[in-house]
Amino acid sequence: MSFRRGVVRQSKFRHVFAQAWKAEHCLDDVRVSRVTWDGPLCAVNPKFIAVIIEAGGGGTFLVVPIGKSGRIDQSCPTVCGHAAPVLDIQWCPHDDNIIASASEDCTVKVWQIPDGGLTSPMTDPIVTLEGHSKRVGILAWHPCAFNILLTAGCDNVVFVWNVGTGELVYQLADAHPDLIYSVSWNKDGSAVCTVCKDKALRIIDPRRGAVLKVREKVHDGTRPMRAVFLADGKILTTGFSRMSERQLALWDAKDLSEPMAVQEMDTSNGVLLPFYDPDTNMVYLCGKGDCTIRYFEVTDESPYVHFLSLYSSKEPQRGAGFLCKRGVDVNKCEIARFYKLHERKVEPISMTVPRKSDLFQGDLYPDTAGLEPALLADEWIAGQDAAPLLISLSGGYAAPPSKHRDTLRSKPKLSSQDSGAGGAATAATAAAAPTPTPISAAKEVEEETPQPRATARETDGNTERPRREDEMLSELLAEMKALRAVVLAQNQRIELLERQLTRIEDGDV
């Protein structure tokens, strides 16, 4: 009897192995939140680890430098400005010191963390975004445009904010009939995909407020689903079958009639959280309450989704943080790193490709998205799209110190350090306001133009006054540019709605 050896698929990620860090490199005594929301509860970037923790009488999350290890003292300062439990936290992809938090108190707050971490409890955000009528559980920063933040809440509404001005720029109120489970931007931020309690997958253009495609019953099960846009435009979803088996499915965004691939895994009831690496096209699945992390490679060849391996441990995970590629150790061929949440511990887990050479492995580390945004907020609002700006990881990546850039560059009042609580109040007021019409927006410009204030330096000569006036002029011009972009975007939306109304009146719809 003769046996033919099967053809083994060639892949440089076929032998990726996961390894937990030693106990002395973990964070201990971290009281991870017990909130029932199915979120990761953790966010990581090359500078900081943020974890949502238990707190009495409000919402709190912990932020510590990424190099910190050992026991976290109970007196360690936290970010504690929410009035109810925090449900989601996300670091800004264009500034490693900026983090947004969403809470059961129906608000979203944006915080600026100083280099080195907190030295005292932080209670005052730089911006408060108010508009949701129920708790907010989903945050998603735009991958390419600076200061654009998407939020979704239990009111079934999706908001898109310009964090720089605190303004609500787009609102999707009628797209989802039920609770939204997840939202994911595509590569250039021109569209988002969502999954909802009605089991439907939707592809949405948030600037037009239009649902481009809908697929009913992505997964037949009633448990929560997740969806993530891949770099090549495909969509990967996780959910449950009618028999409560956990599933992974791959969809072609151009044709949602049938899935490209479906894989069934097990009958555990933990929601599968997908973490996607666009550089390697790998997907990591972390089930809440599981003791395993599965990882897959997505390719252009059938069967498209290839199971690689799984990491297994003795303790279940409460959540997990996924470090962006800028933070991994390229000298050890580390292609991904998780921060696994235990009940009272945060444990780093490295995903490594075994290589004998100590040289930089260019095939493992293609150029990856850097900190610099490809677009400003007003450019994206005006209709522009651009791919992320890439950087090389050759020689490793060092997180730069905070530039204390004007995150709120369009509204000097909010970013003024000496405005104190007044600045926060102004932010909340601006956030609660609807998208401005041209008249009300122009009125805002008049009201918010900063008035020149006398400074001690002016008494020493006239050199400081022209400089201050130049700064004010540039700020005013930037604000006028942003206003013009908003007006153009609103005019386009009005024209679109008028055309739709005409079609309805003519009986074409």
Coordinates of C-alpha atoms in Angstrom, one line a residue:
M1 CA 0.0 0.0 0.0
S2 CA 1.4 3.4 -0.9
F3 CA 0.7 6.7 0.8
R4 CA 0.9 10.1 -0.9
R5 CA 2.1 12.9 1.3
G6 CA -0.4 15.8 1.2
V7 CA 0.8 19.2 0.0
V8 CA 1.5 21.5 3.0
R9 CA 0.5 25.1 2.5
Q10 CA 3.5 27.5 2.6
S11 CA 3.2 30.3 5.1
K12 CA 5.8 32.1 7.2
F13 CA 3.2 32.3 10.0
R14 CA 2.5 28.6 10.1
H15 CA 4.8 28.1 13.1
V16 CA 3.8 31.2 15.1
F17 CA 3.9 30.4 18.8
A18 CA 2.5 32.2 21.8
Q19 CA 4.3 32.6 25.1
A20 CA 3.2 34.2 28.3
W21 CA 5.6 36.5 30.0
K22 CA 7.2 35.6 33.4
A23 CA 5.2 36.5 36.5
E24 CA 7.6 39.3 37.4
H25 CA 6.6 41.1 34.2
C26 CA 2.9 41.0 34.9
L27 CA 0.7 43.6 36.5
D28 CA -0.7 42.3 39.8
D29 CA -3.6 43.3 42.0
V30 CA -5.5 44.9 39.2
R31 CA -9.3 44.8 40.0
V32 CA -10.6 44.2 36.5
S33 CA -14.1 45.5 36.0
R34 CA -17.0 43.0 36.4
V35 CA -19.3 44.9 34.0
T36 CA -21.3 42.6 31.8
W37 CA -20.7 44.4 28.6
D38 CA -19.0 42.2 26.0
G39 CA -15.9 44.5 25.4
P40 CA -12.2 43.9 25.6
L41 CA -12.0 46.1 28.8
C42 CA -8.4 47.0 27.9
A43 CA -6.5 49.2 25.4
V44 CA -2.8 49.3 24.8
N45 CA -0.4 51.4 22.7
P46 CA 3.4 51.8 22.7
K47 CA 3.3 54.1 25.7
F48 CA 0.5 53.0 28.0
I49 CA -1.7 50.1 29.2
A50 CA -5.3 51.1 30.1
V51 CA -7.6 48.8 32.0
I52 CA -11.2 49.3 33.1
I53 CA -11.4 48.5 36.8
E54 CA -13.9 48.1 39.5
A55 CA -14.8 51.3 41.4
G56 CA -17.6 52.3 43.8
G57 CA -19.8 55.2 42.8
G58 CA -18.6 55.9 39.3
G59 CA -16.6 54.8 36.3
T60 CA -12.8 54.4 36.5
F61 CA -10.0 53.1 34.4
L62 CA -6.3 52.6 35.2
V63 CA -3.5 54.0 33.0
V64 CA 0.1 52.9 33.6
P65 CA 3.2 53.1 31.5
I66 CA 3.7 50.0 29.3
G67 CA 7.0 49.2 31.0
K68 CA 5.5 49.0 34.4
S69 CA 5.2 45.6 36.2
G70 CA 4.5 44.2 39.6
R71 CA 1.8 45.1 42.1
I72 CA -0.5 48.0 41.5
D73 CA -1.1 49.8 44.7
Q74 CA -4.6 50.6 45.7
S75 CA -3.6 54.3 45.9
C76 CA -2.4 54.4 42.3
P77 CA -4.0 57.4 40.6
T78 CA -6.7 56.6 38.0
V79 CA -8.9 58.3 35.4
C80 CA -12.2 58.7 37.3
G81 CA -14.4 61.3 35.7
H82 CA -17.4 59.2 34.7
A83 CA -20.6 59.0 36.9
A84 CA -21.3 55.4 36.0
P85 CA -19.2 52.3 34.9
V86 CA -16.9 52.7 31.9
L87 CA -17.8 50.2 29.1
D88 CA -15.1 50.9 26.4
I89 CA -11.8 52.7 26.1
Q90 CA -9.8 53.4 22.9
W91 CA -6.4 55.1 22.3
C92 CA -6.2 57.6 19.6
P93 CA -4.2 56.1 16.7
H94 CA -2.6 59.5 16.0
D95 CA -1.5 60.6 19.5
D96 CA -0.4 58.0 22.0
N97 CA -1.3 60.4 24.9
I98 CA -5.0 60.7 24.0
I99 CA -7.6 58.2 25.1
A100 CA -11.4 58.2 24.8
S101 CA -13.8 56.5 27.2
A102 CA -17.5 55.5 26.9
S103 CA -19.7 55.0 29.8
E104 CA -23.1 54.0 31.1
D105 CA -23.6 57.7 32.1
C106 CA -24.4 58.3 28.3
T107 CA -21.3 60.4 27.7
V108 CA -18.0 60.0 25.9
K109 CA -14.9 61.7 27.4
V110 CA -11.5 62.3 25.9
W111 CA -8.5 62.5 28.1
Q112 CA -4.9 63.6 27.6
I113 CA -2.5 61.4 29.6
P114 CA 0.9 63.0 30.5
D115 CA 4.1 61.3 29.5
G116 CA 5.2 58.9 32.3
G117 CA 1.6 58.3 33.4
L118 CA -0.7 59.9 36.1
T119 CA 0.7 61.4 39.2
S120 CA -2.8 62.3 40.6
P121 CA -6.3 61.2 39.9
M122 CA -7.7 62.6 36.6
T123 CA -11.2 63.9 36.8
D124 CA -11.3 66.6 34.1
P125 CA -11.4 65.5 30.5
I126 CA -10.3 67.8 27.7
V127 CA -13.6 67.1 25.8
T128 CA -17.0 65.7 26.9
L129 CA -19.2 64.5 24.1
E130 CA -22.9 64.4 25.0
G131 CA -25.7 63.3 22.7
H132 CA -26.5 59.6 23.3
S133 CA -29.7 59.0 25.3
K134 CA -28.6 55.6 26.6
R135 CA -25.3 54.1 27.7
V136 CA -22.5 54.2 25.2
G137 CA -20.5 51.0 24.7
I138 CA -18.6 51.3 21.4
L139 CA -15.8 53.6 20.4
A140 CA -13.9 53.6 17.1
W141 CA -11.3 56.3 16.1
H142 CA -11.0 57.0 12.4
P143 CA -7.9 55.2 11.1
C144 CA -6.7 58.1 8.9
A145 CA -8.4 61.3 9.8
F146 CA -7.2 63.3 12.9
N147 CA -9.8 63.9 15.6
I148 CA -12.7 61.9 14.0
L149 CA -14.3 59.6 16.6
L150 CA -17.3 57.2 16.0
T151 CA -19.5 56.3 19.0
A152 CA -22.4 53.9 19.2
G153 CA -24.8 53.4 22.2
C154 CA -27.7 51.3 23.4
D155 CA -30.0 53.9 21.8
N156 CA -29.2 52.2 18.5
V157 CA -27.7 55.4 17.1
V158 CA -24.2 55.9 15.6
F159 CA -22.6 59.4 16.1
V160 CA -19.5 60.7 14.3
W161 CA -17.7 63.5 16.2
N162 CA -15.1 66.0 15.4
V163 CA -13.2 65.8 18.7
G164 CA -11.2 69.0 17.8
T165 CA -14.3 71.1 18.0
G166 CA -16.5 68.9 20.2
E167 CA -19.1 68.9 17.4
L168 CA -21.4 66.2 16.3
V169 CA -20.8 66.0 12.5
Y170 CA -22.9 63.0 11.4
Q171 CA -25.7 61.0 13.0
L172 CA -27.1 57.6 11.9
A173 CA -30.3 57.3 13.8
D174 CA -32.5 55.1 11.5
A175 CA -29.9 52.5 10.2
H176 CA -30.3 50.0 13.1
P177 CA -33.6 48.8 14.5
D178 CA -31.9 47.1 17.6
L179 CA -28.8 47.0 19.7
I180 CA -25.5 47.6 17.8
Y181 CA -22.9 44.9 18.7
S182 CA -19.8 46.2 16.9
V183 CA -18.6 48.9 14.4
S184 CA -15.4 48.7 12.3
W185 CA -13.9 51.3 9.9
N186 CA -12.5 50.1 6.6
K187 CA -8.8 50.8 5.7
D188 CA -9.2 54.3 4.5
G189 CA -12.1 55.3 6.7
S190 CA -14.6 55.8 3.8
A191 CA -17.1 53.3 5.2
V192 CA -17.9 51.3 8.3
C193 CA -19.4 47.8 8.8
T194 CA -21.8 47.1 11.7
V195 CA -23.5 44.1 13.2
C196 CA -26.7 44.4 15.1
K197 CA -29.1 42.3 17.3
D198 CA -31.3 41.8 14.2
K199 CA -28.4 39.5 13.0
A200 CA -27.7 41.8 10.0
L201 CA -24.4 42.9 8.6
R202 CA -24.5 46.5 7.2
I203 CA -21.9 48.4 5.2
I204 CA -22.5 52.2 5.8
D205 CA -21.2 55.4 4.3
P206 CA -21.3 57.6 7.5
R207 CA -20.9 60.9 5.5
R208 CA -23.9 60.3 3.3
G209 CA -25.8 58.5 6.0
A210 CA -26.5 55.7 3.5
V211 CA -26.6 52.0 4.1
L212 CA -24.7 50.7 1.1
K213 CA -25.3 46.9 1.6
V214 CA -27.1 44.7 4.0
R215 CA -26.8 41.0 4.6
E216 CA -29.6 39.5 6.7
K217 CA -28.8 36.6 9.2
V218 CA -25.0 36.7 9.0
H219 CA -25.1 34.1 11.8
D220 CA -28.3 32.2 12.8
G221 CA -27.6 32.2 16.6
T222 CA -29.1 34.7 19.0
R223 CA -25.8 35.5 20.9
P224 CA -23.8 38.7 20.1
M225 CA -21.8 38.9 16.9
R226 CA -18.7 40.9 15.9
A227 CA -17.4 42.2 12.5
V228 CA -14.1 43.6 11.4
F229 CA -13.1 45.1 8.0
L230 CA -10.0 43.6 6.6
A231 CA -7.3 45.5 4.7
D232 CA -8.4 44.1 1.3
G233 CA -12.0 45.1 1.8
K234 CA -13.3 41.7 3.0
I235 CA -15.3 41.5 6.2
L236 CA -14.7 38.9 8.9
T237 CA -17.5 38.1 11.4
T238 CA -17.8 36.0 14.5
G239 CA -21.1 34.7 15.9
F240 CA -23.1 31.6 16.7
S241 CA -25.0 29.0 14.7
R242 CA -28.5 27.9 15.3
M243 CA -27.1 25.0 17.4
S244 CA -25.1 27.5 19.5
E245 CA -21.8 26.6 17.9
R246 CA -19.3 29.4 17.6
Q247 CA -18.6 30.4 14.0
L248 CA -16.1 32.5 12.0
A249 CA -17.2 33.7 8.6
L250 CA -15.5 35.7 5.8
W251 CA -17.5 37.9 3.4
D252 CA -16.8 39.7 0.2
A253 CA -18.0 43.3 0.8
K254 CA -19.0 43.6 -2.9
D255 CA -21.3 40.5 -2.8
L256 CA -22.8 39.6 0.6
S257 CA -25.1 36.9 -0.9
E258 CA -23.0 34.0 0.4
P259 CA -20.0 33.8 2.7
M260 CA -16.6 33.0 1.2
A261 CA -15.8 30.7 4.1
V262 CA -17.4 29.5 7.3
Q263 CA -15.6 27.7 10.2
E264 CA -17.3 26.2 13.2
M265 CA -15.3 25.9 16.4
D266 CA -17.0 24.8 19.6
T267 CA -20.1 25.2 21.7
S268 CA -18.7 27.5 24.4
N269 CA -21.0 30.5 25.1
G270 CA -18.3 33.2 25.3
V271 CA -18.5 36.0 22.7
L272 CA -15.5 35.8 20.3
L273 CA -13.6 39.1 20.1
P274 CA -11.7 39.4 16.8
F275 CA -8.3 41.3 16.8
Y276 CA -7.0 41.9 13.3
D277 CA -3.5 42.7 12.2
P278 CA -3.5 44.3 8.7
D279 CA 0.2 43.9 8.2
T280 CA 0.2 40.1 8.4
N281 CA -3.5 39.5 7.6
M282 CA -3.9 37.5 10.7
V283 CA -6.9 37.3 12.9
Y284 CA -6.8 36.4 16.6
L285 CA -9.9 35.3 18.4
C286 CA -10.2 35.8 22.2
G287 CA -13.4 34.4 23.7
K288 CA -14.5 36.0 26.9
G289 CA -14.3 33.4 29.6
D290 CA -12.1 31.1 27.4
C291 CA -8.7 29.8 28.3
T292 CA -7.5 29.9 24.7
I293 CA -6.6 32.4 21.9
R294 CA -7.0 31.0 18.4
Y295 CA -5.2 32.6 15.4
F296 CA -5.9 32.4 11.7
E297 CA -4.4 33.6 8.5
V298 CA -6.6 35.1 5.8
T299 CA -5.4 34.6 2.2
D300 CA -6.7 35.1 -1.3
E301 CA -6.7 31.3 -2.0
S302 CA -9.5 28.9 -1.0
P303 CA -10.4 28.1 1.7
Y304 CA -9.3 31.7 2.5
V305 CA -9.3 31.3 6.3
H306 CA -6.5 29.0 7.5
F307 CA -6.3 28.0 11.2
L308 CA -2.7 28.3 12.4
S309 CA -2.7 27.3 16.1
L310 CA -4.1 28.2 19.5
Y311 CA -2.6 29.4 22.8
S312 CA -4.0 27.7 25.8
S313 CA -3.6 28.5 29.5
K314 CA -5.2 27.4 32.8
E315 CA -7.0 30.7 33.6
P316 CA -9.9 32.2 31.6
Q317 CA -9.6 35.7 30.3
R318 CA -11.9 38.5 31.3
G319 CA -10.8 40.6 28.3
A320 CA -7.7 41.4 26.3
G321 CA -5.7 44.4 24.9
F322 CA -4.1 44.2 21.5
L323 CA -0.9 46.1 21.0
C324 CA -0.5 47.9 17.6
K325 CA 2.5 46.9 15.5
R326 CA 4.5 50.0 16.5
G327 CA 4.9 48.5 20.0
V328 CA 6.2 45.0 19.3
D329 CA 9.8 43.9 19.7
V330 CA 11.1 43.4 16.2
N331 CA 14.4 42.1 17.5
K332 CA 12.7 39.0 18.9
C333 CA 10.5 38.5 15.8
E334 CA 7.4 39.4 17.9
I335 CA 4.5 40.0 15.5
A336 CA 1.8 40.6 18.0
R337 CA 1.3 41.0 21.7
F338 CA -1.8 40.6 23.9
Y339 CA -2.4 41.8 27.4
K340 CA -4.7 39.2 28.9
L341 CA -7.0 40.2 31.7
H342 CA -7.4 37.8 34.6
E343 CA -9.5 38.5 37.6
R344 CA -6.7 40.5 39.4
K345 CA -3.8 40.4 36.9
V346 CA -2.7 41.6 33.5
E347 CA -0.5 39.1 31.7
P348 CA 1.4 39.9 28.5
I349 CA 1.5 37.2 25.8
S350 CA 3.8 37.5 22.8
M351 CA 3.2 35.9 19.4
T352 CA 6.5 35.1 17.8
V353 CA 7.8 33.7 14.5
P354 CA 10.8 31.5 15.1
R355 CA 13.8 32.7 13.2
K356 CA 17.5 31.9 13.6
S357 CA 18.8 35.2 12.4
D358 CA 19.1 38.3 14.6
L359 CA 18.8 40.6 11.7
F360 CA 15.6 42.7 11.0
Q361 CA 13.1 40.4 9.2
G362 CA 11.6 42.6 6.6
D363 CA 9.1 40.0 5.4
L364 CA 7.6 39.9 8.9
Y365 CA 7.4 43.6 9.2
P366 CA 6.1 45.5 6.2
D367 CA 5.6 49.2 6.6
T368 CA 2.9 49.8 9.1
A369 CA 0.6 52.7 10.0
G370 CA 2.4 55.5 11.9
L371 CA 1.2 58.3 14.2
E372 CA 0.9 61.0 11.5
P373 CA -2.7 61.3 10.2
A374 CA -3.3 61.2 6.5
L375 CA -6.1 63.8 6.7
L376 CA -7.4 66.5 9.0
A377 CA -10.9 66.3 10.3
D378 CA -12.3 69.0 8.0
E379 CA -10.7 67.4 5.0
W380 CA -12.4 64.1 5.7
I381 CA -15.7 65.8 6.4
A382 CA -15.4 67.6 3.0
G383 CA -15.3 64.2 1.3
Q384 CA -11.6 63.4 1.0
D385 CA -10.2 59.8 1.6
A386 CA -6.6 58.7 2.0
A387 CA -4.8 55.5 3.0
P388 CA -2.9 55.5 6.3
L389 CA 0.6 57.0 6.2
L390 CA 3.1 54.2 6.7
I391 CA 6.4 54.0 8.6
S392 CA 9.2 51.4 8.6
L393 CA 9.9 49.3 11.7
S394 CA 13.5 48.7 10.6
G395 CA 15.7 49.3 13.7
G396 CA 12.6 49.2 16.0
Y397 CA 10.2 51.9 17.0
A398 CA 10.6 54.4 19.8
A399 CA 7.5 56.1 21.0
P400 CA 8.2 59.9 20.8
P401 CA 7.5 62.1 23.8
S402 CA 4.2 63.9 23.7
K403 CA 4.3 67.0 21.5
H404 CA 1.3 68.3 23.5
R405 CA -0.1 69.0 20.1
D406 CA -3.3 71.1 20.0
T407 CA -5.6 68.1 19.9
L408 CA -8.5 70.5 19.8
R409 CA -6.8 72.7 17.2
S410 CA -10.1 74.2 15.9
K411 CA -11.3 75.5 19.2
P412 CA -8.7 77.4 21.2
K413 CA -11.1 77.9 24.2
L414 CA -11.2 74.1 24.9
S415 CA -7.5 73.5 24.7
S416 CA -6.6 76.5 26.9
Q417 CA -4.9 75.2 30.0
D418 CA -6.0 78.2 32.2
S419 CA -9.7 77.9 31.3
G420 CA -10.1 75.2 33.9
A421 CA -13.6 73.8 34.4
G422 CA -15.0 76.5 32.1
G423 CA -13.3 74.8 29.2
A424 CA -14.8 71.4 30.0
A425 CA -18.3 73.0 30.3
T426 CA -17.9 74.7 26.9
A427 CA -16.9 71.3 25.5
A428 CA -20.0 69.7 26.9
T429 CA -22.3 72.4 25.6
A430 CA -20.7 72.2 22.1
A431 CA -21.0 68.4 22.1
A432 CA -24.7 68.5 23.0
A433 CA -25.5 70.8 20.1
P434 CA -26.6 69.3 16.8
T435 CA -24.6 69.6 13.5
P436 CA -24.5 73.4 12.9
T437 CA -26.3 74.9 10.0
P438 CA -24.3 77.5 8.0
I439 CA -26.0 80.4 9.9
S440 CA -25.5 78.9 13.4
A441 CA -22.0 77.8 12.6
A442 CA -21.0 81.3 11.4
K443 CA -22.4 82.7 14.6
E444 CA -20.3 80.2 16.6
V445 CA -17.2 81.5 14.8
E446 CA -18.0 85.0 15.9
E447 CA -18.7 84.0 19.5
E448 CA -15.7 81.7 19.8
T449 CA -13.0 83.9 18.3
P450 CA -10.5 84.3 21.1
Q451 CA -10.1 87.8 22.5
P452 CA -6.6 89.1 22.9
R453 CA -5.5 89.2 26.6
A454 CA -2.8 91.4 28.0
T455 CA 0.3 89.4 29.2
A456 CA 3.2 90.4 31.3
R457 CA 5.5 90.0 28.4
E458 CA 3.8 92.8 26.4
T459 CA 5.1 95.4 28.9
D460 CA 8.7 94.5 27.9
G461 CA 8.2 95.6 24.2
N462 CA 6.0 95.0 21.2
T463 CA 7.6 91.8 20.0
E464 CA 5.1 89.5 21.7
R465 CA 1.9 91.2 20.5
P466 CA 2.4 90.6 16.8
R467 CA 3.3 86.9 17.5
R468 CA 0.1 86.5 19.5
E469 CA -1.9 88.2 16.8
D470 CA -0.4 85.9 14.2
E471 CA -1.4 82.9 16.3
M472 CA -4.9 84.2 16.7
L473 CA -5.1 84.8 12.9
S474 CA -3.9 81.3 12.1
E475 CA -6.4 79.8 14.6
L476 CA -9.2 81.9 13.1
L477 CA -8.3 80.8 9.5
A478 CA -8.2 77.2 10.6
E479 CA -11.6 77.5 12.2
M480 CA -13.0 79.2 9.1
K481 CA -11.6 76.4 6.9
A482 CA -13.2 73.8 9.1
L483 CA -16.5 75.7 9.0
R484 CA -16.4 75.9 5.2
A485 CA -15.9 72.1 5.0
V486 CA -18.9 71.5 7.3
V487 CA -21.0 73.8 5.2
L488 CA -20.0 72.1 2.0
A489 CA -20.7 68.7 3.5
Q490 CA -24.1 69.8 4.7
N491 CA -25.0 71.2 1.3
Q492 CA -24.1 67.9 -0.3
R493 CA -26.3 66.1 2.2
I494 CA -29.2 68.5 1.6
E495 CA -28.9 67.9 -2.2
L496 CA -28.8 64.1 -1.7
L497 CA -31.9 64.3 0.6
E498 CA -33.8 66.5 -1.9
R499 CA -33.0 64.0 -4.7
Q500 CA -34.3 61.2 -2.6
L501 CA -37.5 63.1 -1.8
T502 CA -38.1 63.9 -5.4
R503 CA -37.7 60.2 -6.3
I504 CA -40.2 59.2 -3.5
E505 CA -42.7 61.8 -4.7
D506 CA -42.3 60.6 -8.3
G507 CA -43.0 57.0 -7.2
D508 CA -39.5 55.8 -8.3
V509 CA -38.9 54.2 -4.8

